[in-house]
Short mmCIF file of C-alpha atoms in Angstrom, two decimals:
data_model
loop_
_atom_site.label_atom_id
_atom_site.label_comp_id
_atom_site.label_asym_id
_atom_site.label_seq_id
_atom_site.Cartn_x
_atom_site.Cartn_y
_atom_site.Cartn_z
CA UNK I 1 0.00 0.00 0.00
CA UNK I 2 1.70 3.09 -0.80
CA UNK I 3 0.57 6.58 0.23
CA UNK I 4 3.36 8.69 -1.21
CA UNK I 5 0.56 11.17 -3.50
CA UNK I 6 -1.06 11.70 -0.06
CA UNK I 7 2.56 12.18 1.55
CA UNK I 8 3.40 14.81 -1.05
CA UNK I 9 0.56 17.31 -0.25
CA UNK I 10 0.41 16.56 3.53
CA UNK I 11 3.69 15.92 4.47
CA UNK I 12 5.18 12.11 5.74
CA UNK I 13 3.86 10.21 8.05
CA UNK I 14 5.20 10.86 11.80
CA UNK I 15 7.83 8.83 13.37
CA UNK I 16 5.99 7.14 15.92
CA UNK I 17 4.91 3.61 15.29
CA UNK I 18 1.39 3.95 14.20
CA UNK I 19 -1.54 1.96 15.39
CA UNK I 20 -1.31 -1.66 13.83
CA UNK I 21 -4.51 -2.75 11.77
CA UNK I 22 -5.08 -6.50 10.65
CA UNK I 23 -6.67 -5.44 7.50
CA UNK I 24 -8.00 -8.88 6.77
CA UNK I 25 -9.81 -8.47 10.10
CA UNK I 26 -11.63 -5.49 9.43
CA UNK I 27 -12.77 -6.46 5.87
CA UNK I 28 -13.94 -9.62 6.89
CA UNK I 29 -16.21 -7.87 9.48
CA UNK I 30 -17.27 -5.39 7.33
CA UNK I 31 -18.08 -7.93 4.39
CA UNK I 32 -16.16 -5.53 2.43
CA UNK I 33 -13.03 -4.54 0.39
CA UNK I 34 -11.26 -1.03 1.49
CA UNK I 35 -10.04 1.82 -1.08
CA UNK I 36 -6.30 0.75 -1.20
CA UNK I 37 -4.99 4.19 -1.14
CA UNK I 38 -7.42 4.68 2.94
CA UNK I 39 -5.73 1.69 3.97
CA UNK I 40 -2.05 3.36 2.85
CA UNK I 41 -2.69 6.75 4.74
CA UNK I 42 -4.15 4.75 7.36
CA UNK I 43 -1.81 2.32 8.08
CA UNK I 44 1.25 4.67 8.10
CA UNK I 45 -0.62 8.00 10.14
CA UNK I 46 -2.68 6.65 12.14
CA UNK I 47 -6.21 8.64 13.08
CA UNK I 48 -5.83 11.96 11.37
CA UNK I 49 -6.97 15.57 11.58
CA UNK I 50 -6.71 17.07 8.30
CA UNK I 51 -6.73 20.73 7.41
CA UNK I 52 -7.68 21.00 11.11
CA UNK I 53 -10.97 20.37 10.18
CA UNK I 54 -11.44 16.83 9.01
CA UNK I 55 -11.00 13.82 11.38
CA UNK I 56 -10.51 10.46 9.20
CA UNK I 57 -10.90 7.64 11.24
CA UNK I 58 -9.01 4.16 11.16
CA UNK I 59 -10.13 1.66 12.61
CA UNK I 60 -8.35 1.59 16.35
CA UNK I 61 -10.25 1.68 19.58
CA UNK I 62 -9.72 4.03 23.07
CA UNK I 63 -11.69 3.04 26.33
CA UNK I 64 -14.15 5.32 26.63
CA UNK I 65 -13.94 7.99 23.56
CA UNK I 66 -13.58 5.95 20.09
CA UNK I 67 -14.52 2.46 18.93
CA UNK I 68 -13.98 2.46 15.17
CA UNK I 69 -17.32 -0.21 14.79
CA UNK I 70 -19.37 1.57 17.28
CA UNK I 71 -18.81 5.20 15.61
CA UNK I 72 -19.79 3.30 11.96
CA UNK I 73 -22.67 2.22 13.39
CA UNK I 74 -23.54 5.32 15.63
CA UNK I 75 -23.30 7.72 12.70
CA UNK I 76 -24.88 5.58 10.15
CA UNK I 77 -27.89 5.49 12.51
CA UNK I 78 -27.41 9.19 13.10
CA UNK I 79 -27.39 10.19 9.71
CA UNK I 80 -30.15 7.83 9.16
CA UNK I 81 -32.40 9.50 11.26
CA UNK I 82 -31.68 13.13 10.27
CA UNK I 83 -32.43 12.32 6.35
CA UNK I 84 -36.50 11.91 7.70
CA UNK I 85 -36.17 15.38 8.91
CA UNK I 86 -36.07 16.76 5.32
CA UNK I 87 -36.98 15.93 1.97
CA UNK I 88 -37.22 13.50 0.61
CA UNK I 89 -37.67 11.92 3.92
CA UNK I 90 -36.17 8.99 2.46
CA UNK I 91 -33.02 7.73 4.11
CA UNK I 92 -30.24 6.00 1.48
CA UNK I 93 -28.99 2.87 2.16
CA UNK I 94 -26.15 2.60 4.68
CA UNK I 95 -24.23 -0.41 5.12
CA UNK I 96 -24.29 -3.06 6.03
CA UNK I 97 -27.04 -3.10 4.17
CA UNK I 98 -26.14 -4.08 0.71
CA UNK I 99 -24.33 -1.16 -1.30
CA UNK I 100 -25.11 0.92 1.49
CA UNK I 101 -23.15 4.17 2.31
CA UNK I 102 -19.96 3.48 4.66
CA UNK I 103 -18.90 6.56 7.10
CA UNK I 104 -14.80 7.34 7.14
CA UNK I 105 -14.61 10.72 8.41
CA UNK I 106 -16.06 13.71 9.75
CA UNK I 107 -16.31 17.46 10.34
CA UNK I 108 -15.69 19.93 13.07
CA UNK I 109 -19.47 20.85 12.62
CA UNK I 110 -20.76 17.41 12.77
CA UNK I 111 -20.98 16.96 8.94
CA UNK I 112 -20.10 13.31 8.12
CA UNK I 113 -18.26 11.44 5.04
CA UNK I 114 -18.99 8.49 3.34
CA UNK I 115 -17.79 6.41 0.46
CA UNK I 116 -20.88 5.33 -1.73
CA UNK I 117 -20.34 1.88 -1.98
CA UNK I 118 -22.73 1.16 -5.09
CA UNK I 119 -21.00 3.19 -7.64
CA UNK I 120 -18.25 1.11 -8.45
CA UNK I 121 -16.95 -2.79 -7.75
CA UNK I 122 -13.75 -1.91 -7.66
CA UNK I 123 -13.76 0.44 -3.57
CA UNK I 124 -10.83 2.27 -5.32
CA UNK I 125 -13.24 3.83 -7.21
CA UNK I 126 -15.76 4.71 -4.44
CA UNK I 127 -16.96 8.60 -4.41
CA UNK I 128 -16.87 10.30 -1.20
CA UNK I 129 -20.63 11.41 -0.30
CA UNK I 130 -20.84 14.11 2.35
CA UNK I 131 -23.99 14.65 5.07
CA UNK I 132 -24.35 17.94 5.41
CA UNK I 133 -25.79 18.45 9.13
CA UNK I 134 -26.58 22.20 8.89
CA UNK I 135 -28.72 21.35 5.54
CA UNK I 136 -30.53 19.69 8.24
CA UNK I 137 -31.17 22.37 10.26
CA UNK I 138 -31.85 24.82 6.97
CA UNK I 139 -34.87 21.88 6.11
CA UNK I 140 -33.02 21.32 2.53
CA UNK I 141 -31.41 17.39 0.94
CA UNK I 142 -27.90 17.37 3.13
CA UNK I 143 -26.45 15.08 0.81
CA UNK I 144 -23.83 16.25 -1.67
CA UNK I 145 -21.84 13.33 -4.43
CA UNK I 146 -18.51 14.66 -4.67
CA UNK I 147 -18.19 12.21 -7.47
CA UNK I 148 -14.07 11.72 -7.16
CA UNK I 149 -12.82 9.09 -4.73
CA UNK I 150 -10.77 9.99 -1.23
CA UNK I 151 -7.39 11.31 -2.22
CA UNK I 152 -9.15 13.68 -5.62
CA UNK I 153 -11.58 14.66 -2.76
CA UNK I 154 -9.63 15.70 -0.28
CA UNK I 155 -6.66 17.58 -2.74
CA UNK I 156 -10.13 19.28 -4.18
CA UNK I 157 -10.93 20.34 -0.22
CA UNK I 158 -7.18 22.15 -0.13
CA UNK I 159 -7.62 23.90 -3.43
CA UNK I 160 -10.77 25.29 -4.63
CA UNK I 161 -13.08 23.83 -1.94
CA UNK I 162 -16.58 21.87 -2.32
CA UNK I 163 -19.78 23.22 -2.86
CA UNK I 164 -22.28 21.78 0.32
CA UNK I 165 -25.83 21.17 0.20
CA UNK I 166 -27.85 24.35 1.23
CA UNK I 167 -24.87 26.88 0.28
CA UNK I 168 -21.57 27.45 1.91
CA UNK I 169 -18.33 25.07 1.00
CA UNK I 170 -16.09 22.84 2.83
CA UNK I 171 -12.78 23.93 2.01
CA UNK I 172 -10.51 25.31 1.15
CA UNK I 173 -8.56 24.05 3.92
CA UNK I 174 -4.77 24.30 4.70
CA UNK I 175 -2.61 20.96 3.58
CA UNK I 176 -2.04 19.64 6.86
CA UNK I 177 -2.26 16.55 8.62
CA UNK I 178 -1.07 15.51 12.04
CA UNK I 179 -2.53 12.82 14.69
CA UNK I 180 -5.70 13.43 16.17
CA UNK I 181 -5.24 14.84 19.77
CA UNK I 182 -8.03 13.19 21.24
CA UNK I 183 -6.95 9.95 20.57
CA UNK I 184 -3.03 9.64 21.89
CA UNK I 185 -3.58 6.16 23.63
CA UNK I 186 -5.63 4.87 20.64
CA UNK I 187 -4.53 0.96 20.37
CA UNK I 188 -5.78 -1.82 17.87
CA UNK I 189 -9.14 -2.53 16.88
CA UNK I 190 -11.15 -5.80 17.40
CA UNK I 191 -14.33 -6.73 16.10
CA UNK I 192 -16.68 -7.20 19.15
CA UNK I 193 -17.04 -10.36 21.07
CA UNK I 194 -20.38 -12.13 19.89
CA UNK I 195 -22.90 -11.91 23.16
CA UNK I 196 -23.69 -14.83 24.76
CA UNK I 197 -27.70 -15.06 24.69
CA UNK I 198 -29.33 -16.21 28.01
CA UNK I 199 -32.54 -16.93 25.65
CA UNK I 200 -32.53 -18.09 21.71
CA UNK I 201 -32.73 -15.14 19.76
CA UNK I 202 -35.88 -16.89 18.04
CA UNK I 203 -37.87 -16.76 20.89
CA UNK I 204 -36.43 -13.14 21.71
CA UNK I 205 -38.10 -11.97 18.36
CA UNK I 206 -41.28 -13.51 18.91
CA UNK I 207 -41.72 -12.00 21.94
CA UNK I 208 -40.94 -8.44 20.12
CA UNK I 209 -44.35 -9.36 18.76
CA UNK I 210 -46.49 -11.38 20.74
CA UNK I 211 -47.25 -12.02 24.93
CA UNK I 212 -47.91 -9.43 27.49
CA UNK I 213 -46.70 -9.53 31.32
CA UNK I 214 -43.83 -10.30 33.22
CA UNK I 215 -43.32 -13.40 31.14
CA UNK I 216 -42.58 -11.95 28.25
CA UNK I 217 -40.45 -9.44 29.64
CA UNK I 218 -38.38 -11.66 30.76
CA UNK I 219 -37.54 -13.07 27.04
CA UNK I 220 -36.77 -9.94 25.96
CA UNK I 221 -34.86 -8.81 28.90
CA UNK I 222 -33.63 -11.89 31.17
CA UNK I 223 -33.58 -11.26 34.65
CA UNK I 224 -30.18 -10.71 36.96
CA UNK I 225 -29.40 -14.06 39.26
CA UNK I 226 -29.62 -11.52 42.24
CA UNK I 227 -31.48 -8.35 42.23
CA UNK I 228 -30.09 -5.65 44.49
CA UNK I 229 -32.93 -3.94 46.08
CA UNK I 230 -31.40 -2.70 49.26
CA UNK I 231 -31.43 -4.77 52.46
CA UNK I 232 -34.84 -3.60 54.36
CA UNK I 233 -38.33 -5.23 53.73
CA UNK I 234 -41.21 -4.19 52.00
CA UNK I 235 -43.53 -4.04 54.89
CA UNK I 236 -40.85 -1.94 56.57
CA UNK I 237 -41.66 0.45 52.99
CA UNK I 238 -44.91 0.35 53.09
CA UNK I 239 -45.03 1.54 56.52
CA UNK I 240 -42.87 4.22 55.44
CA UNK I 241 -44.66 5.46 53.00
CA UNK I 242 -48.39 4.92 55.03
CA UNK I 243 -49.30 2.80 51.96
CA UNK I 244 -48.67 -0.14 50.20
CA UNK I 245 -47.70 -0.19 46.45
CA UNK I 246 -48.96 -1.79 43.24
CA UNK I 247 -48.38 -5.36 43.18
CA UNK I 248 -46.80 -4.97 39.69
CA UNK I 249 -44.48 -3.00 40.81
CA UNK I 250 -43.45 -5.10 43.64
CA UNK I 251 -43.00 -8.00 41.43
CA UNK I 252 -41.25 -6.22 38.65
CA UNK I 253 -38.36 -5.00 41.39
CA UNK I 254 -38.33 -8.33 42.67
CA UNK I 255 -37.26 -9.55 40.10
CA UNK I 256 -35.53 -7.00 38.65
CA UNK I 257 -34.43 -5.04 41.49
CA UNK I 258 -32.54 -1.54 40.84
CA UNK I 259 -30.62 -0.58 37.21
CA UNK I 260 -31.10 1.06 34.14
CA UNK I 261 -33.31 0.12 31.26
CA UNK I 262 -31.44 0.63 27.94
CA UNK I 263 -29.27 3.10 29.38
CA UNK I 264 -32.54 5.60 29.99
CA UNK I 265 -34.46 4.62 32.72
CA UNK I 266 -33.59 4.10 36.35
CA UNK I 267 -34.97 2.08 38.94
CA UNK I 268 -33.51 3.06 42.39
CA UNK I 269 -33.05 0.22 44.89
CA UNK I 270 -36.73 0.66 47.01
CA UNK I 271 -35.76 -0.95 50.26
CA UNK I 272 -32.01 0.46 50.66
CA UNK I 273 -32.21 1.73 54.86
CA UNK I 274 -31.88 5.21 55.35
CA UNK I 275 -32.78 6.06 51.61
CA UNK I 276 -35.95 4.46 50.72
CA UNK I 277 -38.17 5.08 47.65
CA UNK I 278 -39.89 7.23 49.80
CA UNK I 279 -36.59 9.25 50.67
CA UNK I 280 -35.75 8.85 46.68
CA UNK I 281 -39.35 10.13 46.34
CA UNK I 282 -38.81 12.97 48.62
CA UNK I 283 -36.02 14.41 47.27
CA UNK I 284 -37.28 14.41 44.10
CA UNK I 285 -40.67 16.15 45.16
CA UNK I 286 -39.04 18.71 46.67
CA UNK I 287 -37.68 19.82 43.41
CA UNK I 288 -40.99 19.28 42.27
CA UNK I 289 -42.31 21.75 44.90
CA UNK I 290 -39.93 24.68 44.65
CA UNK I 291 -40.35 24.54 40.69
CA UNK I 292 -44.42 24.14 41.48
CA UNK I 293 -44.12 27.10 43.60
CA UNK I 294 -41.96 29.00 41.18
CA UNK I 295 -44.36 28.24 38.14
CA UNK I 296 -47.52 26.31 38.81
CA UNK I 297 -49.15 26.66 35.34
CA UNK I 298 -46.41 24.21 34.75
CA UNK I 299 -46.54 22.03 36.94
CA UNK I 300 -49.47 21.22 38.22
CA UNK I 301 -49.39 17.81 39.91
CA UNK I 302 -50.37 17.33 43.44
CA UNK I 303 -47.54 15.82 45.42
CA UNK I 304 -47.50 13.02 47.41
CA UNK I 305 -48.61 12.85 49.84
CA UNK I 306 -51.27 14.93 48.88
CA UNK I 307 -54.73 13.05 48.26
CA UNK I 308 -53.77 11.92 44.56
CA UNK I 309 -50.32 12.87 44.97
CA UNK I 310 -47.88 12.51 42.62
CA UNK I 311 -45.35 9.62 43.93
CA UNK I 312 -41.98 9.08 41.51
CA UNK I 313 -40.01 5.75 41.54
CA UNK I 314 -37.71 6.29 38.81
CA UNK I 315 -36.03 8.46 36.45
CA UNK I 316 -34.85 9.26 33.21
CA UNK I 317 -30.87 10.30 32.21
CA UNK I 318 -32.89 13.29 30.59
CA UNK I 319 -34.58 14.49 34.17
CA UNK I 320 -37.66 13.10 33.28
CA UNK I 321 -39.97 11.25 36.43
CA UNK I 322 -41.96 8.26 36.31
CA UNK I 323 -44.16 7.44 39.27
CA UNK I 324 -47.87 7.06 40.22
CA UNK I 325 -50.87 9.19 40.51
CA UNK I 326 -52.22 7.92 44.42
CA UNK I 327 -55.64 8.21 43.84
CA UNK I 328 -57.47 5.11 45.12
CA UNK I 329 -56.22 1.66 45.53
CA UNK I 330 -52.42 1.41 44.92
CA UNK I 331 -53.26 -1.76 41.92
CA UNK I 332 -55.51 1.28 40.08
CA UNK I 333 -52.91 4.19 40.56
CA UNK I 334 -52.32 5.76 36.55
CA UNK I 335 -49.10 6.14 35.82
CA UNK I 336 -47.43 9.69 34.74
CA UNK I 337 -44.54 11.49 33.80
CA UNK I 338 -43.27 14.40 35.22
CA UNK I 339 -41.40 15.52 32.16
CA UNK I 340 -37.97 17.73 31.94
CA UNK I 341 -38.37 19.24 28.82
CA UNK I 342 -42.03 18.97 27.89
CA UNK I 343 -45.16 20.76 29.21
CA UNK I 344 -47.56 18.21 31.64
CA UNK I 345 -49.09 15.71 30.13
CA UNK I 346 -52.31 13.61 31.01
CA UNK I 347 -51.74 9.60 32.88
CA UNK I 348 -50.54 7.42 30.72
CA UNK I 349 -52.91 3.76 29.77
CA UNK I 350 -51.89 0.49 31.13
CA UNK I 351 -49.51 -1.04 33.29
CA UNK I 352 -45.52 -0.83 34.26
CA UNK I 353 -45.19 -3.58 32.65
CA UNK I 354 -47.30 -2.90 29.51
CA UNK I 355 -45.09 0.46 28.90
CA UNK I 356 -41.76 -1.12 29.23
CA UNK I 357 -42.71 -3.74 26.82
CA UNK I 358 -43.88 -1.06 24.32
CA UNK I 359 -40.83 0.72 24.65
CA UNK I 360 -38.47 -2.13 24.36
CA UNK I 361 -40.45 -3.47 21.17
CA UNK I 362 -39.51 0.40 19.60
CA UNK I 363 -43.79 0.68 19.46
CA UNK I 364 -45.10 4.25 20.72
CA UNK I 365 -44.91 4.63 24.88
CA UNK I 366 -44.72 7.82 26.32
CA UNK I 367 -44.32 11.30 24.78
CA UNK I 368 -40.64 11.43 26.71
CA UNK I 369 -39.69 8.37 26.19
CA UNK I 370 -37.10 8.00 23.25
CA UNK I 371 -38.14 6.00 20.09
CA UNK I 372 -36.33 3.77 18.07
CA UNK I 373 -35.99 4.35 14.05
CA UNK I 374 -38.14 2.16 11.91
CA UNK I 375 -35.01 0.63 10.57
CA UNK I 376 -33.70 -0.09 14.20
CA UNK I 377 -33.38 -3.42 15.32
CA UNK I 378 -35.14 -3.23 18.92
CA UNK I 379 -32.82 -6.16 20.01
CA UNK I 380 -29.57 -4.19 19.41
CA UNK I 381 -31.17 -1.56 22.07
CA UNK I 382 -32.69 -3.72 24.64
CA UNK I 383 -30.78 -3.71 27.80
CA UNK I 384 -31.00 -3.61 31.23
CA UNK I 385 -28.16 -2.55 33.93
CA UNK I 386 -28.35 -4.29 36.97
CA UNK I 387 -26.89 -2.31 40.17
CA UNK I 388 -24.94 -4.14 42.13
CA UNK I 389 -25.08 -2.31 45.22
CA UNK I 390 -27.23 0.05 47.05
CA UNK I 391 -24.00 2.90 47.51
CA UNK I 392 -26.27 5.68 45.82
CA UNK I 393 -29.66 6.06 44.22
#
């Protein structure tokens, strides 16, 4: 692989031993052939910032802050989602989907690069396709077809420039190219492990479809051996609180106990001593109050333990709160949300378990709670967190 035309406009590659990358490996997981001359600058630079405005990405991996398979998947979704926004409203393809678009760099202002993978056989003929994320914003097509493959593209971005989607031009940018600083302990990249399933992935999609209750959550989301739920009782609760709670609930912590549902919702431990639900639900409602105070044509929910009051028992990362309305027995309390970013809305239908199960399946729950893209695959996004101590709500 030789990347001496790239060398010649950008300067040689640094003297540091770059990150190694078993080439084989990453075609075979991608199910595709690389442009020879990406693999060349690649292989001898390492992740790059060019013009100091372009990041190309190799594949390598850092804990925490790059995986090259999650960011191809993460920005393929992204840009996925975004192409609904505007017309046509019609998403391309984007691997690995057949001839689908494949993501190798980006911008400083979130626009993205691919290579259009259906234009040619041969990948050293692939254009470079840009998603223009301000086009977005401007409600016009973001894409753009550069039509010339990586190194014409990016010797055109020095030069004269590109023309972008909705006006404006990326380019011309200075010929420069030097590692990218937020990756200095970047290291090899491995294809990720293959999960081991605690239930056949058959019967996981058939209950995406079919069953209600506990029993079906379970398929799609298999229970931790021990549930952490804090080392009191529930009677000891329930006393607590001068009320018992709905049986639903009850069962779902037991068998759950406290964690996060695909890295959204939390469940706090209930029976943790000293810091109960109904501490948990105290300190929430008293940021409840002061904001009810503050502006009650906003929020207008009685709190708990108000006749009807509104009792939380878990939240969202966003700020949202999920809890009960008390009005009559605790088996007929509605559930609500006491949303973050949205104005009140009314009780929500149906049970705990009914509106996890919606959510999980990517079919409509709450307003606030996030949906999946009708190209999604809810299995990739079902999760669930156990905690495996009671140190902190």
């Amino acid at each position: 692989m030789d990347c001496s035309r790239f060398a010649d406009q950008f300067g040689p590659p640094p003297q540091s031993p770059p990150v190694p990358i078993d080439w084989a490996v990453v075609e075979s997981w991608l199910g595709l052939r690389l442009p020879a001359d990406y693999k060349a600058i690649a292989s001898a630079y390492e992740p790059l910032d060019i013009g100091e405005y372009i990041w190309l990405h190799v594949p390598c991996a850092q804990a925490e802050r790059f995986d090259y398979g999650t960011w191809i998947r993460q920005q393929h979704r992204w840009a996925r989602i975004s192409s609904r926004l505007v017309p046509p409203h019609e998403p391309p393809a984007f691997h690995p989907a057949a001839r689908g678009l494949l993501a190798w760099g980006e911008t400083r202002r979130s626009d993205l690069l691919f290579w259009n993978t259906a234009a040619s056989d041969n990948p050293d003929e692939w254009p470079v396709v840009t998603f223009h994320a301000d086009a977005v914003h401007a409600g016009v097509n973001p894409w753009r077809d550069f039509g010339t493959p990586l190194l014409d593209t990016l010797t055109a971005l020095v030069h004269t420039g590109l023309d972008l989607p909705g006006g404006g031009s990326l380019g011309p940018l200075p010929a420069s190219a030097r590692r990218t600083a937020f990756l200095p302990d970047a290291h090899a990249w491995a294809p990720p492990a293959p999960v081991p399933r605690l239930v056949p992935e058959q019967v996981q999609r058939e209950a995406l479809t079919a069953g209600s209750g506990l029993d079906t959550l379970r398929l799609l989301v298999p229970p931790p051996d021990t549930p952490c739920l804090g080392d009191g009782s529930w009677d000891d609760l329930f006393a607590e609180l001068g009320t018992s709670l709905p049986t639903e609930y009850v069962a779902l912590m037991d068998l759950y106990g406290a964690g996060i549902w695909s890295n959204w919702l939390t469940f706090p431990a209930p029976l943790r001593p000293g810091a109960t639900l109904a501490a948990y639900a105290r300190e929430r409602l008293g940021w409840y109050r002061d904001l009810r105070d503050q502006f009650p044509e906003y929020h207008p929910l009685p709190i708990w333990p108000e006749p009807g009051g509104f009792l939380p028992f878990a939240s969202s990362i966003d700020g949202d709160s999920l809890g009960w309305l008390t009005d009559g027995e605790p088996d007929r309390w509605p559930l609500i949300v006491e949303p973050r970013h949205h104005e009140q809305g009314p009780p929500l239908a149906g049970t705990l378990t009914d509106l996890l199960l919606s959510w999980l399946r990517g079919q409509p729950a709450a307003r606030e709670f996030p949906r999946l893209d009708p190209l999604d695959d809810p299995l990739e996004f079902i999760d669930f967190q156990p905690r495996t101590d009671t140190a902190y709500w």
